[in-house]
Amino acid sequence: MAKVIEGLYYTESHEYVKIEGEYGYIGITDFAQNALGNVVYVDIPEVDDEVEAGEEFGAVESVKAASDLISPVSGTVVEVNEALEDTPELINQDAFANWIIKVELSDTAELDNLMDAAAYTAFCEKA
């Protein structure tokens, strides 16, 4: 079973967001990295780019497939995980420790549309 962390918010497209104050750290879940296999490239937006909940903000490519990244929340990108540009396989080593982008949230009410750990675990078990 893939690792799921309590206290994070999850999407049906297997992204997570970790909230710290008015910021959210967005990445892909352990379930997603496991399904993708060895990650070889991460397409990351630029700082100051806007992301919209439910919209694509980048992609993750593995030796098996490419998968669009769908933002769980709306906001402005304030930081990107530059380590992934040179070592994208960090996502395979620990998907939760290696977030992709940090955004300043524009609407915290959007979190109500996301799953908690228990709901996401149940969702993955049906997949």
Short mmCIF file of C-alpha atoms in Angstrom, two decimals:
data_model
loop_
_atom_site.label_atom_id
_atom_site.label_comp_id
_atom_site.label_asym_id
_atom_site.label_seq_id
_atom_site.Cartn_x
_atom_site.Cartn_y
_atom_site.Cartn_z
CA MET A 1 0.00 0.00 0.00
CA ALA A 2 1.25 3.46 -0.88
CA LYS A 3 2.16 5.83 1.92
CA VAL A 4 -0.47 8.46 2.81
CA ILE A 5 0.27 11.25 5.27
CA GLU A 6 -2.32 12.63 7.70
CA GLY A 7 -2.93 16.37 7.60
CA LEU A 8 -2.39 16.82 3.86
CA TYR A 9 -5.06 17.41 1.21
CA TYR A 10 -5.33 15.12 -1.82
CA THR A 11 -6.79 15.15 -5.33
CA GLU A 12 -8.24 12.36 -7.46
CA SER A 13 -5.37 12.98 -9.90
CA HIS A 14 -2.90 12.06 -7.10
CA GLU A 15 -1.46 15.44 -6.18
CA TYR A 16 -1.18 16.58 -2.58
CA VAL A 17 -0.98 19.97 -0.93
CA LYS A 18 0.62 20.56 2.46
CA ILE A 19 -0.62 23.78 4.07
CA GLU A 20 1.66 26.02 6.12
CA GLY A 21 0.01 29.33 6.91
CA GLU A 22 -0.99 31.03 3.66
CA TYR A 23 1.27 28.74 1.62
CA GLY A 24 0.76 25.34 0.06
CA TYR A 25 3.46 22.86 -0.97
CA ILE A 26 2.25 20.85 -3.96
CA GLY A 27 3.64 17.54 -5.14
CA ILE A 28 2.59 14.10 -6.32
CA THR A 29 1.65 11.32 -3.96
CA ASP A 30 3.51 8.12 -3.22
CA PHE A 31 0.75 6.28 -5.10
CA ALA A 32 1.43 8.42 -8.19
CA GLN A 33 5.21 8.03 -8.17
CA ASN A 34 4.81 4.28 -7.71
CA ALA A 35 2.42 4.09 -10.68
CA LEU A 36 4.74 6.20 -12.86
CA GLY A 37 7.94 4.30 -12.12
CA ASN A 38 11.35 5.94 -12.44
CA VAL A 39 10.83 9.71 -12.81
CA VAL A 40 13.24 11.18 -15.37
CA TYR A 41 11.95 14.74 -15.81
CA VAL A 42 9.70 17.24 -14.04
CA ASP A 43 8.25 20.18 -15.98
CA ILE A 44 7.96 22.95 -13.39
CA PRO A 45 6.37 26.40 -13.76
CA GLU A 46 8.26 29.61 -13.04
CA VAL A 47 8.15 31.67 -9.85
CA ASP A 48 5.34 34.28 -10.10
CA ASP A 49 3.27 32.03 -12.41
CA GLU A 50 -0.38 31.70 -11.45
CA VAL A 51 -1.88 28.26 -10.91
CA GLU A 52 -5.60 27.47 -10.85
CA ALA A 53 -7.29 24.68 -8.92
CA GLY A 54 -8.13 21.86 -11.34
CA GLU A 55 -5.81 23.20 -14.05
CA GLU A 56 -2.53 21.78 -15.37
CA PHE A 57 0.66 23.41 -14.06
CA GLY A 58 3.36 21.07 -15.35
CA ALA A 59 4.15 17.43 -15.96
CA VAL A 60 6.10 14.51 -14.60
CA GLU A 61 7.78 12.14 -17.05
CA SER A 62 8.96 8.65 -16.26
CA VAL A 63 10.47 5.87 -18.31
CA LYS A 64 6.93 4.46 -18.65
CA ALA A 65 4.69 7.50 -19.11
CA ALA A 66 4.14 11.22 -18.84
CA SER A 67 1.51 12.61 -16.50
CA ASP A 68 0.11 16.13 -16.29
CA LEU A 69 0.28 17.85 -12.92
CA ILE A 70 -3.08 19.28 -11.85
CA SER A 71 -3.05 21.96 -9.17
CA PRO A 72 -5.18 21.20 -6.11
CA VAL A 73 -5.39 24.93 -5.25
CA SER A 74 -5.20 28.35 -6.86
CA GLY A 75 -2.44 30.82 -6.15
CA THR A 76 0.89 32.31 -7.14
CA VAL A 77 4.05 30.22 -7.37
CA VAL A 78 6.52 31.65 -4.83
CA GLU A 79 9.14 28.90 -4.95
CA VAL A 80 10.02 25.87 -7.06
CA ASN A 81 11.96 22.80 -5.97
CA GLU A 82 15.06 23.39 -8.09
CA ALA A 83 16.65 20.12 -6.92
CA LEU A 84 14.16 18.26 -9.15
CA GLU A 85 15.63 19.88 -12.28
CA ASP A 86 18.87 17.93 -11.84
CA THR A 87 17.62 14.97 -9.81
CA PRO A 88 13.96 14.27 -10.65
CA GLU A 89 14.32 10.79 -9.15
CA LEU A 90 14.08 12.42 -5.70
CA ILE A 91 10.32 12.07 -6.20
CA ASN A 92 10.72 8.28 -6.31
CA GLN A 93 12.84 8.30 -3.16
CA ASP A 94 10.28 10.29 -1.12
CA ALA A 95 7.36 11.89 -2.93
CA PHE A 96 6.16 13.74 0.17
CA ALA A 97 9.55 15.22 1.12
CA ASN A 98 10.17 16.41 -2.45
CA TRP A 99 7.36 18.86 -3.21
CA ILE A 100 7.32 20.44 -6.68
CA ILE A 101 6.03 23.99 -6.14
CA LYS A 102 5.18 26.27 -3.23
CA VAL A 103 2.22 28.59 -3.83
CA GLU A 104 0.72 31.51 -1.98
CA LEU A 105 -2.92 30.48 -1.68
CA SER A 106 -5.55 32.76 -3.17
CA ASP A 107 -8.60 30.95 -1.76
CA THR A 108 -8.35 28.60 1.22
CA ALA A 109 -12.01 27.60 0.74
CA GLU A 110 -10.80 25.44 -2.19
CA LEU A 111 -9.35 23.04 0.38
CA ASP A 112 -12.92 21.94 1.13
CA ASN A 113 -13.02 20.32 -2.33
CA LEU A 114 -10.06 18.04 -1.59
CA MET A 115 -9.80 14.68 0.17
CA ASP A 116 -8.26 14.06 3.56
CA ALA A 117 -5.90 11.13 4.18
CA ALA A 118 -8.70 8.66 5.00
CA ALA A 119 -10.74 9.56 1.92
CA TYR A 120 -7.66 9.42 -0.32
CA THR A 121 -6.64 6.02 1.08
CA ALA A 122 -10.15 4.68 0.31
CA PHE A 123 -9.97 6.24 -3.18
CA CYS A 124 -6.62 4.52 -3.91
CA GLU A 125 -7.90 1.16 -2.68
CA LYS A 126 -10.67 1.33 -5.31
CA ALA A 127 -8.22 2.23 -8.10
#
